Amino acid sequence: MASANPLAWWRGFLALPNDSPGKTIGIAFLVAFVCSLVVSITAVTLQPLQEANRFRESAAQLTGILEILGGGTPEPRLVALDTGAYAPLDPGTDSALPPERDMAGLGEREDVATVFELREGDRLAFVVLPVRGAGYQSTLKGYLALEADLNTIAALIFYEQDETPGLGARIVESAWQALWGGKQVADATGRVRIEVVRGEGAGPHQVDGISGATRTSTGVTNLLRFWLGPDGYGPYLERLGKEASG
Amino acid sequence: MSERRRILVDPILATNPLTLQVLGICSALAVTTALSTALVMSAALIFVLTLSNGIISLIRNQVPRSIRLIVQITIIASLVIVVDQVLQAYMFEMSKRLSVFVGLIVTNCIVLGRAEGFAMKNSPGAALLDGIGNGFGYALILVAIGAVRELFGAGTLLGIAVLPTEAEGGWFTPLGLMALPPSAFFLLGLAVWVVRVLRPEQAEPAPEPQSGEVPR
């Protein structure tokens, strides 16, 4: 077996008795290696197509949420998240988030995000904000629609998740999503209070949790608090609010 | 019939994995609500079964016995992931309708059964034919059940209206039961019965009453 010729070495390997430890480990490694190679190549080559499919899906969901709100054409706007100002173009860059501020478990977030504003005449009617964050075992992606006061939730939908079927995956059910309409994001002092609670929610800031899916529910709370907070759309919403009142 | 031909054709009726061996019925219940899902699921299973049989037969003389099942499952699971990824890329809507059931081909008893029972003992050529034969045997029953369930459950075949339903001004009232999993059990039972009436040699012999047993 100690031959320099790889072919001879290979023959020697094949000639080993099948149940010798060396051959067992060798075959296990080879099978695992070849299989992982095949799976990786397939996954990487097909990823762009799958991403395109998911994007179409999310676009269809967005159309759905806009139909529920009714009226107005959605106008996509690029927003620089740090300042809240409109950005002329999306540089496609990301900023790392320090762990203590990374409530939604994202690691990093984009510098410029696309939001959708719906206007009736000159008056702002709704804003639709893409949100995402870590759930129990997958990243939850959805859209949050706020009414013109920028505090009342018009709708919250999730279009992508891979949570436990029958438990966390129920966040995509319309019965649960319907609970969000009319809830208030922040209290009178401006503190973001919206949360998913265990059991039945009470008051304008609480939404019923899904029993058996505590970590998915917490994930939803955290991602909303992140995206509505200073590292998310906070600066943008603050600016919109000032413009509307002044 | 030549040996090769027998390996290919027998599993379609004579030793059908679903009706004779009653293997792989879990997926037969889940994906037969419509003909289209049954067709795609059948194609996925034929692909996985044929290739897993071929590959496992190819390496059968080198696989240590102690890890043979792990090796077989690794190969089968990789093929299943490839199929699942392809469906997600090229047939996105269909992959959402089939949801977890393509992934569950890994646990389909037919695939591991043929790998361990046939591919480990026969040449790659025979194993390929055996995979194709068993795949089509599974597909035949799946497509038949899917067609009956879609026709009587929704009045359509492949989404095209065949029986005009009452909701659209016709005369046909869809049978709600056909949309539910139990109907697949009934239809599968009927199929097993029909096959065994046509081929009495497949029926299991009635159990001999044991001595001392009280007659009921």
Tab-separated table of C-alpha atoms in Angstrom:
chain	number	residue	atom	x	y	z
A	1	MET	CA	0.000	0.000	0.000
A	2	ALA	CA	3.011	2.245	0.519
A	3	SER	CA	3.458	2.707	-3.212
A	4	ALA	CA	4.046	6.097	-4.814
A	5	ASN	CA	1.914	5.147	-7.799
A	6	PRO	CA	-1.648	6.348	-7.061
A	7	LEU	CA	-3.187	3.729	-9.331
A	8	ALA	CA	-1.425	0.925	-7.505
A	9	TRP	CA	-2.407	2.506	-4.222
A	10	TRP	CA	-6.046	2.547	-5.380
A	11	ARG	CA	-5.892	-1.104	-6.429
A	12	GLY	CA	-4.420	-1.925	-3.051
A	13	PHE	CA	-7.252	-0.088	-1.382
A	14	LEU	CA	-9.865	-1.981	-3.393
A	15	ALA	CA	-8.130	-5.281	-2.615
A	16	LEU	CA	-8.443	-4.736	1.132
A	17	PRO	CA	-10.960	-7.016	2.780
A	18	ASN	CA	-14.319	-5.210	2.723
A	19	ASP	CA	-14.757	-5.253	6.477
A	20	SER	CA	-11.295	-4.000	7.433
A	21	PRO	CA	-11.478	-0.723	9.396
A	22	GLY	CA	-9.387	1.146	6.814
A	23	LYS	CA	-11.661	0.229	3.942
A	24	THR	CA	-14.805	0.924	5.965
A	25	ILE	CA	-13.616	4.435	6.794
A	26	GLY	CA	-12.294	4.950	3.262
A	27	ILE	CA	-15.544	3.934	1.552
A	28	ALA	CA	-17.625	5.970	3.999
A	29	PHE	CA	-15.482	9.023	3.288
A	30	LEU	CA	-15.535	8.532	-0.500
A	31	VAL	CA	-19.313	8.063	-0.665
A	32	ALA	CA	-19.887	11.090	1.566
A	33	PHE	CA	-17.449	13.188	-0.472
A	34	VAL	CA	-18.896	12.327	-3.888
A	35	CYS	CA	-22.482	12.745	-2.665
A	36	SER	CA	-21.788	16.117	-1.049
A	37	LEU	CA	-20.065	17.254	-4.236
A	38	VAL	CA	-23.103	16.320	-6.357
A	39	VAL	CA	-25.543	17.957	-3.943
A	40	SER	CA	-23.461	21.136	-3.639
A	41	ILE	CA	-23.028	21.543	-7.392
A	42	THR	CA	-26.773	21.101	-7.955
A	43	ALA	CA	-27.702	23.521	-5.188
A	44	VAL	CA	-25.243	26.206	-6.317
A	45	THR	CA	-26.080	26.024	-10.042
A	46	LEU	CA	-29.838	26.061	-9.468
A	47	GLN	CA	-29.820	28.754	-6.790
A	48	PRO	CA	-30.333	31.745	-9.158
A	49	LEU	CA	-33.437	30.108	-10.659
A	50	GLN	CA	-34.839	29.293	-7.238
A	51	GLU	CA	-34.156	32.826	-6.030
A	52	ALA	CA	-36.015	34.181	-9.069
A	53	ASN	CA	-38.983	31.926	-8.252
A	54	ARG	CA	-39.039	33.140	-4.653
A	55	PHE	CA	-38.779	36.737	-5.793
A	56	ARG	CA	-41.795	36.269	-8.088
A	57	GLU	CA	-43.611	34.703	-5.156
A	58	SER	CA	-42.837	37.664	-2.904
A	59	ALA	CA	-43.903	40.088	-5.639
A	60	ALA	CA	-47.226	38.232	-5.915
A	61	GLN	CA	-47.639	38.431	-2.122
A	62	LEU	CA	-46.917	42.148	-2.232
A	63	THR	CA	-49.577	42.603	-4.895
A	64	GLY	CA	-51.912	40.677	-2.593
A	65	ILE	CA	-51.229	42.937	0.399
A	66	LEU	CA	-51.682	46.037	-1.757
A	67	GLU	CA	-55.030	44.738	-2.973
A	68	ILE	CA	-56.182	44.290	0.631
A	69	LEU	CA	-55.235	47.898	1.378
A	70	GLY	CA	-56.977	49.053	-1.778
A	71	GLY	CA	-56.425	52.142	-3.818
A	72	GLY	CA	-53.302	53.957	-4.867
A	73	THR	CA	-50.340	52.821	-6.881
A	74	PRO	CA	-47.380	51.672	-4.843
A	75	GLU	CA	-44.331	53.778	-5.465
A	76	PRO	CA	-41.033	52.043	-4.713
A	77	ARG	CA	-38.580	54.303	-2.880
A	78	LEU	CA	-34.967	53.664	-1.961
A	79	VAL	CA	-34.250	54.646	1.623
A	80	ALA	CA	-30.835	55.012	3.262
A	81	LEU	CA	-31.516	53.272	6.549
A	82	ASP	CA	-28.885	55.156	8.620
A	83	THR	CA	-30.289	58.606	7.904
A	84	GLY	CA	-33.823	57.853	6.764
A	85	ALA	CA	-33.341	59.989	3.645
A	86	TYR	CA	-34.244	58.845	0.149
A	87	ALA	CA	-31.233	57.424	-1.680
A	88	PRO	CA	-30.614	57.985	-5.392
A	89	LEU	CA	-29.426	54.431	-5.983
A	90	ASP	CA	-28.801	51.190	-4.157
A	91	PRO	CA	-25.055	50.585	-3.763
A	92	GLY	CA	-25.827	47.006	-2.681
A	93	THR	CA	-23.606	47.292	0.392
A	94	ASP	CA	-24.243	45.812	3.815
A	95	SER	CA	-23.273	46.935	7.309
A	96	ALA	CA	-22.437	44.518	10.076
A	97	LEU	CA	-24.652	44.753	13.161
A	98	PRO	CA	-23.088	44.551	16.622
A	99	PRO	CA	-24.635	41.571	18.439
A	100	GLU	CA	-26.247	43.676	21.191
A	101	ARG	CA	-28.275	45.622	18.608
A	102	ASP	CA	-28.956	42.643	16.343
A	103	MET	CA	-32.342	41.692	17.831
A	104	ALA	CA	-33.547	40.047	14.630
A	105	GLY	CA	-30.487	37.801	14.363
A	106	LEU	CA	-29.484	39.092	10.939
A	107	GLY	CA	-25.727	39.546	11.369
A	108	GLU	CA	-25.735	42.372	8.850
A	109	ARG	CA	-28.282	44.489	7.074
A	110	GLU	CA	-28.332	46.396	3.796
A	111	ASP	CA	-27.496	50.125	3.783
A	112	VAL	CA	-30.290	50.974	1.365
A	113	ALA	CA	-33.706	49.307	1.443
A	114	THR	CA	-36.666	49.450	-0.944
A	115	VAL	CA	-39.935	50.526	0.648
A	116	PHE	CA	-43.275	51.170	-1.021
A	117	GLU	CA	-45.334	54.306	-0.457
A	118	LEU	CA	-48.990	54.454	-1.435
A	119	ARG	CA	-50.409	57.939	-1.904
A	120	GLU	CA	-53.967	59.085	-2.440
A	121	GLY	CA	-53.521	62.368	-4.250
A	122	ASP	CA	-50.700	64.078	-2.376
A	123	ARG	CA	-51.490	62.505	0.935
A	124	LEU	CA	-49.582	59.439	2.119
A	125	ALA	CA	-52.029	56.549	2.637
A	126	PHE	CA	-49.808	53.550	3.469
A	127	VAL	CA	-46.171	52.535	3.656
A	128	VAL	CA	-45.192	48.927	3.006
A	129	LEU	CA	-41.911	47.867	4.628
A	130	PRO	CA	-40.089	44.617	3.863
A	131	VAL	CA	-39.056	42.944	7.135
A	132	ARG	CA	-37.119	39.812	7.974
A	133	GLY	CA	-35.509	38.102	10.936
A	134	ALA	CA	-34.613	34.816	12.562
A	135	GLY	CA	-37.470	32.567	13.647
A	136	TYR	CA	-37.073	29.185	15.317
A	137	GLN	CA	-35.291	27.347	12.503
A	138	SER	CA	-35.469	29.637	9.468
A	139	THR	CA	-35.428	33.244	8.364
A	140	LEU	CA	-38.905	34.788	8.288
A	141	LYS	CA	-39.487	37.254	5.459
A	142	GLY	CA	-42.557	39.410	5.147
A	143	TYR	CA	-44.104	42.789	4.560
A	144	LEU	CA	-45.408	45.188	7.185
A	145	ALA	CA	-47.934	47.791	6.025
A	146	LEU	CA	-48.480	50.895	8.187
A	147	GLU	CA	-51.304	53.380	7.890
A	148	ALA	CA	-50.713	57.092	7.322
A	149	ASP	CA	-50.179	57.808	11.043
A	150	LEU	CA	-47.137	55.476	10.749
A	151	ASN	CA	-48.201	53.849	13.997
A	152	THR	CA	-51.257	51.755	13.131
A	153	ILE	CA	-50.553	48.408	11.482
A	154	ALA	CA	-52.639	47.855	8.356
A	155	ALA	CA	-51.348	44.356	7.667
A	156	LEU	CA	-48.457	42.001	8.321
A	157	ILE	CA	-47.818	39.067	6.026
A	158	PHE	CA	-45.023	36.515	5.821
A	159	TYR	CA	-44.187	35.075	2.431
A	160	GLU	CA	-41.134	33.008	3.203
A	161	GLN	CA	-40.420	30.782	6.203
A	162	ASP	CA	-39.428	27.228	6.943
A	163	GLU	CA	-40.777	26.827	10.465
A	164	THR	CA	-42.266	23.667	11.969
A	165	PRO	CA	-45.346	22.705	9.923
A	166	GLY	CA	-48.498	23.006	12.033
A	167	LEU	CA	-46.774	25.151	14.686
A	168	GLY	CA	-44.500	28.045	13.701
A	169	ALA	CA	-45.505	27.715	10.046
A	170	ARG	CA	-48.958	28.976	11.068
A	171	ILE	CA	-47.616	32.540	10.811
A	172	VAL	CA	-48.534	32.345	7.114
A	173	GLU	CA	-52.184	31.526	7.890
A	174	SER	CA	-54.562	34.357	7.109
A	175	ALA	CA	-56.407	33.816	10.427
A	176	TRP	CA	-53.271	34.727	12.361
A	177	GLN	CA	-52.190	37.503	10.018
A	178	ALA	CA	-55.658	39.039	10.362
A	179	LEU	CA	-54.953	39.641	14.085
A	180	TRP	CA	-52.454	42.384	13.179
A	181	GLY	CA	-54.769	44.896	11.523
A	182	GLY	CA	-55.356	47.938	13.735
A	183	LYS	CA	-52.611	47.169	16.291
A	184	GLN	CA	-50.440	50.091	17.440
A	185	VAL	CA	-46.672	49.961	17.016
A	186	ALA	CA	-45.622	52.451	19.692
A	187	ASP	CA	-47.195	54.000	22.790
A	188	ALA	CA	-47.758	57.738	23.374
A	189	THR	CA	-44.094	58.269	24.354
A	190	GLY	CA	-42.932	56.798	21.040
A	191	ARG	CA	-41.467	53.631	22.528
A	192	VAL	CA	-41.981	50.610	20.244
A	193	ARG	CA	-44.236	48.312	22.254
A	194	ILE	CA	-45.680	45.921	19.683
A	195	GLU	CA	-45.223	42.273	20.686
A	196	VAL	CA	-46.518	38.765	20.277
A	197	VAL	CA	-47.462	37.435	23.718
A	198	ARG	CA	-48.082	33.958	25.090
A	199	GLY	CA	-51.759	33.134	24.989
A	200	GLU	CA	-54.203	35.898	24.183
A	201	GLY	CA	-52.995	39.407	23.620
A	202	ALA	CA	-54.668	42.314	25.364
A	203	GLY	CA	-54.599	45.962	24.409
A	204	PRO	CA	-53.446	47.713	21.251
A	205	HIS	CA	-49.804	46.554	21.384
A	206	GLN	CA	-50.280	42.803	21.875
A	207	VAL	CA	-51.022	40.012	19.414
A	208	ASP	CA	-51.970	36.438	20.389
A	209	GLY	CA	-49.056	34.023	20.318
A	210	ILE	CA	-49.185	30.694	18.513
A	211	SER	CA	-49.253	27.947	21.141
A	212	GLY	CA	-46.365	25.545	20.719
A	213	ALA	CA	-44.374	28.063	18.710
A	214	THR	CA	-42.930	30.355	21.375
A	215	ARG	CA	-39.643	30.892	19.580
A	216	THR	CA	-41.294	31.720	16.264
A	217	SER	CA	-43.559	34.195	18.101
A	218	THR	CA	-40.557	35.768	19.856
A	219	GLY	CA	-38.789	35.932	16.503
A	220	VAL	CA	-41.684	37.937	15.050
A	221	THR	CA	-41.606	40.353	18.020
A	222	ASN	CA	-37.851	40.809	17.709
A	223	LEU	CA	-37.823	41.360	13.959
A	224	LEU	CA	-40.600	43.952	14.204
A	225	ARG	CA	-38.802	45.776	17.042
A	226	PHE	CA	-35.578	45.725	15.054
A	227	TRP	CA	-37.024	47.013	11.795
A	228	LEU	CA	-39.169	49.659	13.508
A	229	GLY	CA	-36.242	50.707	15.718
A	230	PRO	CA	-33.213	52.982	15.157
A	231	ASP	CA	-31.266	50.398	13.137
A	232	GLY	CA	-34.215	49.651	10.863
A	233	TYR	CA	-36.791	52.038	9.422
A	234	GLY	CA	-36.905	54.215	12.576
A	235	PRO	CA	-35.111	57.251	11.056
A	236	TYR	CA	-37.140	56.995	7.858
A	237	LEU	CA	-40.489	56.774	9.680
A	238	GLU	CA	-39.511	59.683	11.934
A	239	ARG	CA	-38.706	61.830	8.910
A	240	LEU	CA	-41.963	60.887	7.158
A	241	GLY	CA	-43.897	61.766	10.333
A	242	LYS	CA	-42.216	65.179	10.620
A	243	GLU	CA	-42.893	65.967	6.969
A	244	ALA	CA	-46.554	65.024	7.338
A	245	SER	CA	-47.092	67.194	10.428
A	246	GLY	CA	-44.893	70.141	9.349
B	1	MET	CA	-39.611	-14.405	-21.508
B	2	SER	CA	-35.950	-13.664	-21.225
B	3	GLU	CA	-34.472	-12.997	-17.798
B	4	ARG	CA	-33.863	-9.303	-18.552
B	5	ARG	CA	-37.387	-8.780	-19.828
B	6	ARG	CA	-38.803	-10.507	-16.754
B	7	ILE	CA	-36.843	-8.177	-14.430
B	8	LEU	CA	-38.246	-5.165	-16.261
B	9	VAL	CA	-41.864	-6.251	-16.763
B	10	ASP	CA	-42.668	-8.337	-13.682
B	11	PRO	CA	-42.796	-5.449	-11.182
B	12	ILE	CA	-45.398	-3.659	-13.274
B	13	LEU	CA	-48.186	-6.140	-12.438
B	14	ALA	CA	-46.890	-9.518	-11.313
B	15	THR	CA	-44.772	-8.259	-8.387
B	16	ASN	CA	-46.026	-4.686	-8.230
B	17	PRO	CA	-44.448	-2.931	-5.242
B	18	LEU	CA	-47.729	-1.267	-4.248
B	19	THR	CA	-50.366	-3.943	-4.832
B	20	LEU	CA	-48.393	-7.126	-4.082
B	21	GLN	CA	-45.771	-5.937	-1.622
B	22	VAL	CA	-47.848	-3.014	-0.271
B	23	LEU	CA	-44.738	-0.815	0.019
B	24	GLY	CA	-44.549	2.947	-0.359
B	25	ILE	CA	-48.235	3.557	0.251
B	26	CYS	CA	-47.637	6.612	2.489
B	27	SER	CA	-46.787	8.778	-0.515
B	28	ALA	CA	-49.539	7.121	-2.562
B	29	LEU	CA	-52.064	8.541	-0.101
B	30	ALA	CA	-50.602	12.012	0.007
B	31	VAL	CA	-49.870	12.954	-3.599
B	32	THR	CA	-52.794	11.387	-5.451
B	33	THR	CA	-55.337	14.181	-4.946
B	34	ALA	CA	-54.668	15.246	-8.533
B	35	LEU	CA	-53.287	13.559	-11.620
B	36	SER	CA	-50.544	16.159	-12.137
B	37	THR	CA	-48.997	15.664	-8.677
B	38	ALA	CA	-49.173	11.890	-9.108
B	39	LEU	CA	-47.349	12.164	-12.466
B	40	VAL	CA	-44.548	14.379	-11.141
B	41	MET	CA	-44.138	12.250	-8.018
B	42	SER	CA	-43.949	9.121	-10.205
B	43	ALA	CA	-41.301	10.682	-12.421
B	44	ALA	CA	-39.280	11.708	-9.345
B	45	LEU	CA	-39.475	8.199	-7.907
B	46	ILE	CA	-38.546	6.515	-11.212
B	47	PHE	CA	-35.480	8.785	-11.459
B	48	VAL	CA	-34.335	8.147	-7.891
B	49	LEU	CA	-35.059	4.410	-7.930
B	50	THR	CA	-33.340	3.758	-11.267
B	51	LEU	CA	-30.196	5.721	-10.452
B	52	SER	CA	-29.912	4.502	-6.854
B	53	ASN	CA	-30.272	0.898	-8.031
B	54	GLY	CA	-27.635	1.426	-10.739
B	55	ILE	CA	-25.104	3.241	-8.543
B	56	ILE	CA	-25.473	0.882	-5.590
B	57	SER	CA	-25.122	-2.160	-7.848
B	58	LEU	CA	-21.986	-0.604	-9.375
B	59	ILE	CA	-20.214	-0.362	-6.015
B	60	ARG	CA	-21.860	-3.376	-4.374
B	61	ASN	CA	-18.674	-5.486	-4.234
B	62	GLN	CA	-16.705	-2.761	-2.451
B	63	VAL	CA	-19.197	-1.767	0.228
B	64	PRO	CA	-18.342	-3.055	3.722
B	65	ARG	CA	-21.343	-4.928	5.132
B	66	SER	CA	-21.243	-3.038	8.412
B	67	ILE	CA	-22.001	0.311	6.771
B	68	ARG	CA	-23.957	-0.823	3.706
B	69	LEU	CA	-27.311	0.639	4.792
B	70	ILE	CA	-25.735	4.021	5.586
B	71	VAL	CA	-24.015	4.049	2.191
B	72	GLN	CA	-27.297	3.186	0.445
B	73	ILE	CA	-29.251	5.854	2.308
B	74	THR	CA	-26.552	8.468	1.612
B	75	ILE	CA	-26.754	7.802	-2.123
B	76	ILE	CA	-30.569	7.751	-2.121
B	77	ALA	CA	-30.789	10.946	-0.057
B	78	SER	CA	-28.374	12.773	-2.382
B	79	LEU	CA	-30.448	11.808	-5.422
B	80	VAL	CA	-33.616	12.942	-3.667
B	81	ILE	CA	-32.069	16.328	-2.811
B	82	VAL	CA	-31.049	16.762	-6.458
B	83	VAL	CA	-34.621	16.027	-7.619
B	84	ASP	CA	-36.059	18.374	-5.001
B	85	GLN	CA	-33.695	21.183	-6.028
B	86	VAL	CA	-34.510	20.718	-9.725
B	87	LEU	CA	-38.245	20.851	-8.985
B	88	GLN	CA	-37.788	24.032	-6.930
B	89	ALA	CA	-35.904	25.616	-9.820
B	90	TYR	CA	-37.990	24.523	-12.808
B	91	MET	CA	-41.420	23.569	-11.399
B	92	PHE	CA	-41.813	25.924	-8.427
B	93	GLU	CA	-45.609	25.713	-8.113
B	94	MET	CA	-45.514	21.930	-8.364
B	95	SER	CA	-42.757	21.674	-5.761
B	96	LYS	CA	-44.895	23.725	-3.380
B	97	ARG	CA	-47.848	21.400	-3.928
B	98	LEU	CA	-45.735	18.298	-3.386
B	99	SER	CA	-44.153	20.037	-0.351
B	100	VAL	CA	-42.380	17.506	1.839
B	101	PHE	CA	-43.337	14.418	-0.119
B	102	VAL	CA	-40.497	14.592	-2.638
B	103	GLY	CA	-38.075	14.804	0.279
B	104	LEU	CA	-39.803	11.830	1.857
B	105	ILE	CA	-38.803	9.604	-1.088
B	106	VAL	CA	-35.711	9.003	1.086
B	107	THR	CA	-37.908	6.995	3.436
B	108	ASN	CA	-39.929	5.318	0.670
B	109	CYS	CA	-39.652	1.631	1.427
B	110	ILE	CA	-39.550	0.724	-2.271
B	111	VAL	CA	-36.239	2.522	-2.863
B	112	LEU	CA	-34.315	1.063	0.068
B	113	GLY	CA	-36.081	-2.277	-0.442
B	114	ARG	CA	-34.860	-2.573	-4.037
B	115	ALA	CA	-31.374	-1.318	-3.113
B	116	GLU	CA	-30.896	-3.873	-0.339
B	117	GLY	CA	-32.961	-6.664	-1.885
B	118	PHE	CA	-31.894	-6.467	-5.529
B	119	ALA	CA	-29.126	-3.998	-6.353
B	120	MET	CA	-26.700	-5.389	-3.745
B	121	LYS	CA	-26.915	-8.855	-5.366
B	122	ASN	CA	-27.187	-8.180	-9.104
B	123	SER	CA	-25.245	-6.619	-11.980
B	124	PRO	CA	-25.715	-2.896	-12.742
B	125	GLY	CA	-27.650	-3.628	-15.961
B	126	ALA	CA	-30.179	-5.842	-14.196
B	127	ALA	CA	-30.415	-3.356	-11.302
B	128	LEU	CA	-31.198	-0.497	-13.715
B	129	LEU	CA	-33.983	-2.542	-15.347
B	130	ASP	CA	-35.309	-3.526	-11.933
B	131	GLY	CA	-35.373	0.142	-10.909
B	132	ILE	CA	-37.226	1.194	-14.054
B	133	GLY	CA	-39.697	-1.699	-13.721
B	134	ASN	CA	-40.490	-1.037	-10.077
B	135	GLY	CA	-40.667	2.698	-10.719
B	136	PHE	CA	-43.239	2.187	-13.445
B	137	GLY	CA	-45.132	-0.323	-11.299
B	138	TYR	CA	-45.425	2.377	-8.608
B	139	ALA	CA	-46.269	5.011	-11.232
B	140	LEU	CA	-49.050	2.880	-12.764
B	141	ILE	CA	-50.962	2.585	-9.493
B	142	LEU	CA	-50.239	6.178	-8.445
B	143	VAL	CA	-51.445	7.620	-11.743
B	144	ALA	CA	-54.558	5.391	-11.739
B	145	ILE	CA	-55.512	6.479	-8.204
B	146	GLY	CA	-54.672	10.101	-8.981
B	147	ALA	CA	-56.864	10.051	-12.090
B	148	VAL	CA	-59.849	8.529	-10.254
B	149	ARG	CA	-59.507	10.924	-7.317
B	150	GLU	CA	-59.220	14.019	-9.503
B	151	LEU	CA	-62.025	12.923	-11.845
B	152	PHE	CA	-64.539	12.164	-9.088
B	153	GLY	CA	-63.228	14.672	-6.558
B	154	ALA	CA	-63.139	17.715	-8.822
B	155	GLY	CA	-64.578	16.617	-12.181
B	156	THR	CA	-61.309	17.433	-13.935
B	157	LEU	CA	-58.282	15.632	-15.354
B	158	LEU	CA	-54.971	17.524	-15.321
B	159	GLY	CA	-57.052	20.602	-14.487
B	160	ILE	CA	-59.208	20.304	-17.632
B	161	ALA	CA	-62.937	20.012	-16.922
B	162	VAL	CA	-64.247	16.572	-17.902
B	163	LEU	CA	-67.415	16.260	-15.835
B	164	PRO	CA	-69.228	19.642	-15.666
B	165	THR	CA	-69.635	20.417	-11.964
B	166	GLU	CA	-72.751	21.930	-10.399
B	167	ALA	CA	-70.761	24.993	-9.391
B	168	GLU	CA	-70.252	25.717	-13.085
B	169	GLY	CA	-73.835	24.950	-14.120
B	170	GLY	CA	-73.359	21.259	-14.905
B	171	TRP	CA	-74.841	18.145	-13.317
B	172	PHE	CA	-71.868	16.611	-11.485
B	173	THR	CA	-71.583	16.907	-7.705
B	174	PRO	CA	-67.914	16.414	-6.713
B	175	LEU	CA	-67.373	13.688	-4.133
B	176	GLY	CA	-65.738	15.445	-1.197
B	177	LEU	CA	-64.381	12.150	0.107
B	178	MET	CA	-62.130	11.819	-2.948
B	179	ALA	CA	-60.145	14.865	-1.852
B	180	LEU	CA	-59.395	13.271	1.524
B	181	PRO	CA	-56.628	10.734	2.234
B	182	PRO	CA	-58.968	7.833	3.222
B	183	SER	CA	-60.271	7.610	-0.347
B	184	ALA	CA	-56.765	6.693	-1.499
B	185	PHE	CA	-56.822	3.826	1.005
B	186	PHE	CA	-60.147	2.567	-0.394
B	187	LEU	CA	-58.961	2.869	-4.003
B	188	LEU	CA	-55.667	1.155	-3.207
B	189	GLY	CA	-57.588	-1.645	-1.493
B	190	LEU	CA	-59.818	-1.992	-4.558
B	191	ALA	CA	-56.756	-2.089	-6.822
B	192	VAL	CA	-55.156	-4.829	-4.697
B	193	TRP	CA	-58.429	-6.783	-4.842
B	194	VAL	CA	-58.756	-6.434	-8.632
B	195	VAL	CA	-55.153	-7.500	-9.229
B	196	ARG	CA	-55.551	-10.517	-6.972
B	197	VAL	CA	-58.813	-11.582	-8.649
B	198	LEU	CA	-57.066	-11.406	-12.019
B	199	ARG	CA	-53.987	-13.178	-10.676
B	200	PRO	CA	-55.144	-15.529	-7.913
B	201	GLU	CA	-51.563	-16.739	-7.310
B	202	GLN	CA	-50.835	-13.381	-5.618
B	203	ALA	CA	-53.419	-13.890	-2.876
B	204	GLU	CA	-51.914	-14.870	0.446
B	205	PRO	CA	-53.015	-18.361	1.526
B	206	ALA	CA	-55.661	-18.303	4.241
B	207	PRO	CA	-53.991	-18.933	7.603
B	208	GLU	CA	-54.314	-22.520	8.798
B	209	PRO	CA	-56.415	-22.700	11.975
B	210	GLN	CA	-54.065	-23.638	14.776
B	211	SER	CA	-54.857	-26.755	16.716
B	212	GLY	CA	-56.524	-25.995	20.007
B	213	GLU	CA	-57.877	-22.690	18.783
B	214	VAL	CA	-61.509	-22.141	19.669
B	215	PRO	CA	-63.538	-21.795	16.446
B	216	ARG	CA	-65.326	-18.483	16.189
